[in-house]
Amino acid sequence: MDEFLGLASWLIYAIIANSLATFGTEKDMEGEKTKAMEVEETQVTDVSLKGLSKKLEEFAKERDWEPFHSPRNLLLAMVGEVGELAEIFMWRGEVAKGLPNWEEADKEHLGEELSDVLLYLIRLSDMCGVNLGEAALKKIVKNAVKYPAKAARDV
């Protein structure tokens, strides 16, 4: 759930940042703040790949970004975000499950970068016509056949 709270924060930040650039004053962006809060509530209560996909499509349309969302551009942007995600772990050595020794700010930053990667992956799959949920489930089945549980335990 925490990673999705990071997603909501990212969307709110992006909406407000875009609004400041467009309108210039906080008074002029009251509608955008309300919209951002609605996004946050939706993300926390109803998170699905389909729901995220719809939000991303709306987000891109509202900003006329669709011409820039080609598969190539989205892939390159996602790779950049994976690099930012990797930087968080760089020079830390092994990290325990749950990140018990991390500061809350570091965990929040991690959630933001994970969310960036997820958002680009969802948008990329949409632009390529791939049902990401279905493809992921098929891949799990394929991996189960390739790596049977009994054989994996006997290693």
PDB file of C-alpha atoms in Angstrom:
ATOM      1  CA  MET A   1       0.000   0.000   0.000  1.00  0.00           C
ATOM      2  CA  ASP A   2       2.879   2.391   0.776  1.00  0.00           C
ATOM      3  CA  GLU A   3       4.132   2.259  -2.807  1.00  0.00           C
ATOM      4  CA  PHE A   4       0.699   3.314  -4.020  1.00  0.00           C
ATOM      5  CA  LEU A   5       0.656   6.213  -1.577  1.00  0.00           C
ATOM      6  CA  GLY A   6       3.912   7.231  -3.287  1.00  0.00           C
ATOM      7  CA  LEU A   7       2.066   7.052  -6.602  1.00  0.00           C
ATOM      8  CA  ALA A   8      -0.691   9.293  -5.303  1.00  0.00           C
ATOM      9  CA  SER A   9       1.888  11.775  -4.026  1.00  0.00           C
ATOM     10  CA  TRP A  10       3.619  11.769  -7.406  1.00  0.00           C
ATOM     11  CA  LEU A  11       0.384  12.441  -9.246  1.00  0.00           C
ATOM     12  CA  ILE A  12      -0.518  15.246  -6.857  1.00  0.00           C
ATOM     13  CA  TYR A  13       2.933  16.793  -7.210  1.00  0.00           C
ATOM     14  CA  ALA A  14       2.763  16.589 -11.003  1.00  0.00           C
ATOM     15  CA  ILE A  15      -0.696  18.134 -11.130  1.00  0.00           C
ATOM     16  CA  ILE A  16       0.234  20.980  -8.788  1.00  0.00           C
ATOM     17  CA  ALA A  17       3.588  21.615 -10.482  1.00  0.00           C
ATOM     18  CA  ASN A  18       1.901  21.750 -13.872  1.00  0.00           C
ATOM     19  CA  SER A  19      -0.763  24.057 -12.496  1.00  0.00           C
ATOM     20  CA  LEU A  20       1.793  26.468 -11.048  1.00  0.00           C
ATOM     21  CA  ALA A  21       3.550  26.572 -14.389  1.00  0.00           C
ATOM     22  CA  THR A  22       0.251  27.193 -16.173  1.00  0.00           C
ATOM     23  CA  PHE A  23      -1.620  29.489 -13.802  1.00  0.00           C
ATOM     24  CA  GLY A  24       1.156  31.043 -11.760  1.00  0.00           C
ATOM     25  CA  THR A  25      -0.603  31.496  -8.415  1.00  0.00           C
ATOM     26  CA  GLU A  26      -2.005  29.194  -5.786  1.00  0.00           C
ATOM     27  CA  LYS A  27      -5.328  31.031  -5.810  1.00  0.00           C
ATOM     28  CA  ASP A  28      -5.755  30.202  -9.490  1.00  0.00           C
ATOM     29  CA  MET A  29      -5.167  26.512  -8.894  1.00  0.00           C
ATOM     30  CA  GLU A  30      -7.815  25.679  -6.292  1.00  0.00           C
ATOM     31  CA  GLY A  31      -9.586  23.492  -8.857  1.00  0.00           C
ATOM     32  CA  GLU A  32      -6.373  21.614  -9.574  1.00  0.00           C
ATOM     33  CA  LYS A  33      -5.779  21.010  -5.858  1.00  0.00           C
ATOM     34  CA  THR A  34      -9.285  19.596  -5.526  1.00  0.00           C
ATOM     35  CA  LYS A  35      -8.653  17.386  -8.534  1.00  0.00           C
ATOM     36  CA  ALA A  36      -5.360  16.233  -7.013  1.00  0.00           C
ATOM     37  CA  MET A  37      -7.088  15.282  -3.767  1.00  0.00           C
ATOM     38  CA  GLU A  38      -9.661  13.284  -5.738  1.00  0.00           C
ATOM     39  CA  VAL A  39      -6.810  11.452  -7.474  1.00  0.00           C
ATOM     40  CA  GLU A  40      -5.227  10.652  -4.121  1.00  0.00           C
ATOM     41  CA  GLU A  41      -8.480   9.269  -2.688  1.00  0.00           C
ATOM     42  CA  THR A  42      -9.082   7.167  -5.789  1.00  0.00           C
ATOM     43  CA  GLN A  43      -5.585   5.729  -5.778  1.00  0.00           C
ATOM     44  CA  VAL A  44      -5.731   4.714  -2.142  1.00  0.00           C
ATOM     45  CA  THR A  45      -9.137   3.035  -2.321  1.00  0.00           C
ATOM     46  CA  ASP A  46      -9.201   1.537  -5.829  1.00  0.00           C
ATOM     47  CA  VAL A  47      -5.813   0.574  -7.208  1.00  0.00           C
ATOM     48  CA  SER A  48      -5.778  -1.663 -10.269  1.00  0.00           C
ATOM     49  CA  LEU A  49      -3.740  -1.736 -13.455  1.00  0.00           C
ATOM     50  CA  LYS A  50      -6.849  -0.746 -15.386  1.00  0.00           C
ATOM     51  CA  GLY A  51      -7.562   2.145 -13.021  1.00  0.00           C
ATOM     52  CA  LEU A  52      -3.981   3.375 -13.163  1.00  0.00           C
ATOM     53  CA  SER A  53      -4.007   3.069 -16.941  1.00  0.00           C
ATOM     54  CA  LYS A  54      -7.117   5.233 -17.145  1.00  0.00           C
ATOM     55  CA  LYS A  55      -5.616   7.873 -14.833  1.00  0.00           C
ATOM     56  CA  LEU A  56      -2.413   7.954 -16.891  1.00  0.00           C
ATOM     57  CA  GLU A  57      -4.348   8.312 -20.130  1.00  0.00           C
ATOM     58  CA  GLU A  58      -6.364  11.218 -18.682  1.00  0.00           C
ATOM     59  CA  PHE A  59      -3.204  12.789 -17.286  1.00  0.00           C
ATOM     60  CA  ALA A  60      -1.484  12.685 -20.695  1.00  0.00           C
ATOM     61  CA  LYS A  61      -4.565  13.952 -22.562  1.00  0.00           C
ATOM     62  CA  GLU A  62      -5.029  16.921 -20.221  1.00  0.00           C
ATOM     63  CA  ARG A  63      -1.465  18.026 -20.977  1.00  0.00           C
ATOM     64  CA  ASP A  64      -1.421  17.183 -24.697  1.00  0.00           C
ATOM     65  CA  TRP A  65       1.427  14.738 -24.057  1.00  0.00           C
ATOM     66  CA  GLU A  66      -0.009  11.927 -26.170  1.00  0.00           C
ATOM     67  CA  PRO A  67       2.163  12.691 -29.234  1.00  0.00           C
ATOM     68  CA  PHE A  68       5.248  12.175 -27.059  1.00  0.00           C
ATOM     69  CA  HIS A  69       4.090   8.865 -25.581  1.00  0.00           C
ATOM     70  CA  SER A  70       5.485   6.598 -28.259  1.00  0.00           C
ATOM     71  CA  PRO A  71       6.663   3.145 -27.159  1.00  0.00           C
ATOM     72  CA  ARG A  72      10.296   4.160 -27.695  1.00  0.00           C
ATOM     73  CA  ASN A  73      10.019   7.370 -25.671  1.00  0.00           C
ATOM     74  CA  LEU A  74       8.177   5.647 -22.845  1.00  0.00           C
ATOM     75  CA  LEU A  75      10.745   2.846 -22.716  1.00  0.00           C
ATOM     76  CA  LEU A  76      13.642   5.296 -22.589  1.00  0.00           C
ATOM     77  CA  ALA A  77      11.906   7.322 -19.881  1.00  0.00           C
ATOM     78  CA  MET A  78      11.281   4.140 -17.884  1.00  0.00           C
ATOM     79  CA  VAL A  79      14.929   3.099 -18.185  1.00  0.00           C
ATOM     80  CA  GLY A  80      15.901   6.515 -16.826  1.00  0.00           C
ATOM     81  CA  GLU A  81      13.591   5.961 -13.863  1.00  0.00           C
ATOM     82  CA  VAL A  82      15.075   2.493 -13.278  1.00  0.00           C
ATOM     83  CA  GLY A  83      18.455   4.236 -13.091  1.00  0.00           C
ATOM     84  CA  GLU A  84      17.100   6.632 -10.462  1.00  0.00           C
ATOM     85  CA  LEU A  85      15.715   3.646  -8.556  1.00  0.00           C
ATOM     86  CA  ALA A  86      19.101   1.914  -8.703  1.00  0.00           C
ATOM     87  CA  GLU A  87      20.815   5.026  -7.324  1.00  0.00           C
ATOM     88  CA  ILE A  88      18.808   4.693  -4.128  1.00  0.00           C
ATOM     89  CA  PHE A  89      20.406   1.303  -3.455  1.00  0.00           C
ATOM     90  CA  MET A  90      23.868   2.206  -4.712  1.00  0.00           C
ATOM     91  CA  TRP A  91      26.637   1.928  -2.128  1.00  0.00           C
ATOM     92  CA  ARG A  92      24.308   0.632   0.592  1.00  0.00           C
ATOM     93  CA  GLY A  93      25.399  -2.999   0.490  1.00  0.00           C
ATOM     94  CA  GLU A  94      22.769  -5.632   1.154  1.00  0.00           C
ATOM     95  CA  VAL A  95      19.486  -4.312   2.481  1.00  0.00           C
ATOM     96  CA  ALA A  96      17.226  -6.227   4.875  1.00  0.00           C
ATOM     97  CA  LYS A  97      13.634  -6.998   3.913  1.00  0.00           C
ATOM     98  CA  GLY A  98      11.338  -4.194   4.994  1.00  0.00           C
ATOM     99  CA  LEU A  99      14.237  -1.709   5.030  1.00  0.00           C
ATOM    100  CA  PRO A 100      14.353  -1.540   8.850  1.00  0.00           C
ATOM    101  CA  ASN A 101      17.437   0.711   8.957  1.00  0.00           C
ATOM    102  CA  TRP A 102      16.196   3.250   6.425  1.00  0.00           C
ATOM    103  CA  GLU A 103      14.932   6.731   7.231  1.00  0.00           C
ATOM    104  CA  GLU A 104      11.287   7.424   6.371  1.00  0.00           C
ATOM    105  CA  ALA A 105      12.373  10.016   3.806  1.00  0.00           C
ATOM    106  CA  ASP A 106      14.457   7.360   2.025  1.00  0.00           C
ATOM    107  CA  LYS A 107      11.515   4.951   2.017  1.00  0.00           C
ATOM    108  CA  GLU A 108       9.260   7.663   0.618  1.00  0.00           C
ATOM    109  CA  HIS A 109      11.802   8.429  -2.103  1.00  0.00           C
ATOM    110  CA  LEU A 110      11.962   4.711  -2.917  1.00  0.00           C
ATOM    111  CA  GLY A 111       8.167   4.623  -3.226  1.00  0.00           C
ATOM    112  CA  GLU A 112       8.262   7.567  -5.615  1.00  0.00           C
ATOM    113  CA  GLU A 113      10.868   5.960  -7.862  1.00  0.00           C
ATOM    114  CA  LEU A 114       9.108   2.574  -7.823  1.00  0.00           C
ATOM    115  CA  SER A 115       5.920   4.402  -8.775  1.00  0.00           C
ATOM    116  CA  ASP A 116       7.652   6.195 -11.642  1.00  0.00           C
ATOM    117  CA  VAL A 117       8.816   2.852 -13.047  1.00  0.00           C
ATOM    118  CA  LEU A 118       5.356   1.321 -12.612  1.00  0.00           C
ATOM    119  CA  LEU A 119       3.619   4.254 -14.280  1.00  0.00           C
ATOM    120  CA  TYR A 120       5.903   4.185 -17.307  1.00  0.00           C
ATOM    121  CA  LEU A 121       5.538   0.387 -17.550  1.00  0.00           C
ATOM    122  CA  ILE A 122       1.747   0.642 -17.533  1.00  0.00           C
ATOM    123  CA  ARG A 123       1.741   3.444 -20.102  1.00  0.00           C
ATOM    124  CA  LEU A 124       4.230   1.543 -22.297  1.00  0.00           C
ATOM    125  CA  SER A 125       2.113  -1.607 -22.198  1.00  0.00           C
ATOM    126  CA  ASP A 126      -0.961   0.441 -23.150  1.00  0.00           C
ATOM    127  CA  MET A 127       0.808   2.077 -26.089  1.00  0.00           C
ATOM    128  CA  CYS A 128       1.971  -1.363 -27.268  1.00  0.00           C
ATOM    129  CA  GLY A 129      -1.475  -2.933 -26.924  1.00  0.00           C
ATOM    130  CA  VAL A 130      -0.334  -5.392 -24.250  1.00  0.00           C
ATOM    131  CA  ASN A 131      -2.706  -6.321 -21.422  1.00  0.00           C
ATOM    132  CA  LEU A 132      -0.090  -6.175 -18.680  1.00  0.00           C
ATOM    133  CA  GLY A 133      -2.122  -8.044 -16.052  1.00  0.00           C
ATOM    134  CA  GLU A 134      -2.917 -10.873 -18.444  1.00  0.00           C
ATOM    135  CA  ALA A 135       0.676 -11.039 -19.702  1.00  0.00           C
ATOM    136  CA  ALA A 136       1.997 -11.168 -16.122  1.00  0.00           C
ATOM    137  CA  LEU A 137      -0.341 -14.015 -15.164  1.00  0.00           C
ATOM    138  CA  LYS A 138       0.653 -15.968 -18.286  1.00  0.00           C
ATOM    139  CA  LYS A 139       4.319 -15.419 -17.426  1.00  0.00           C
ATOM    140  CA  ILE A 140       3.799 -16.760 -13.887  1.00  0.00           C
ATOM    141  CA  VAL A 141       2.251 -19.929 -15.348  1.00  0.00           C
ATOM    142  CA  LYS A 142       5.090 -20.255 -17.853  1.00  0.00           C
ATOM    143  CA  ASN A 143       7.676 -19.863 -15.066  1.00  0.00           C
ATOM    144  CA  ALA A 144       5.872 -22.473 -12.941  1.00  0.00           C
ATOM    145  CA  VAL A 145       6.252 -24.978 -15.773  1.00  0.00           C
ATOM    146  CA  LYS A 146       9.865 -23.997 -16.404  1.00  0.00           C
ATOM    147  CA  TYR A 147      10.788 -24.049 -12.707  1.00  0.00           C
ATOM    148  CA  PRO A 148       8.622 -26.677 -10.951  1.00  0.00           C
ATOM    149  CA  ALA A 149       8.482 -26.225  -7.166  1.00  0.00           C
ATOM    150  CA  LYS A 150       9.789 -29.727  -6.444  1.00  0.00           C
ATOM    151  CA  ALA A 151      12.775 -29.308  -8.742  1.00  0.00           C
ATOM    152  CA  ALA A 152      13.561 -25.902  -7.263  1.00  0.00           C
ATOM    153  CA  ARG A 153      13.519 -27.287  -3.701  1.00  0.00           C
ATOM    154  CA  ASP A 154      15.798 -30.187  -4.641  1.00  0.00           C
ATOM    155  CA  VAL A 155      18.583 -27.871  -5.787  1.00  0.00           C
TER     156      VAL A 155
END
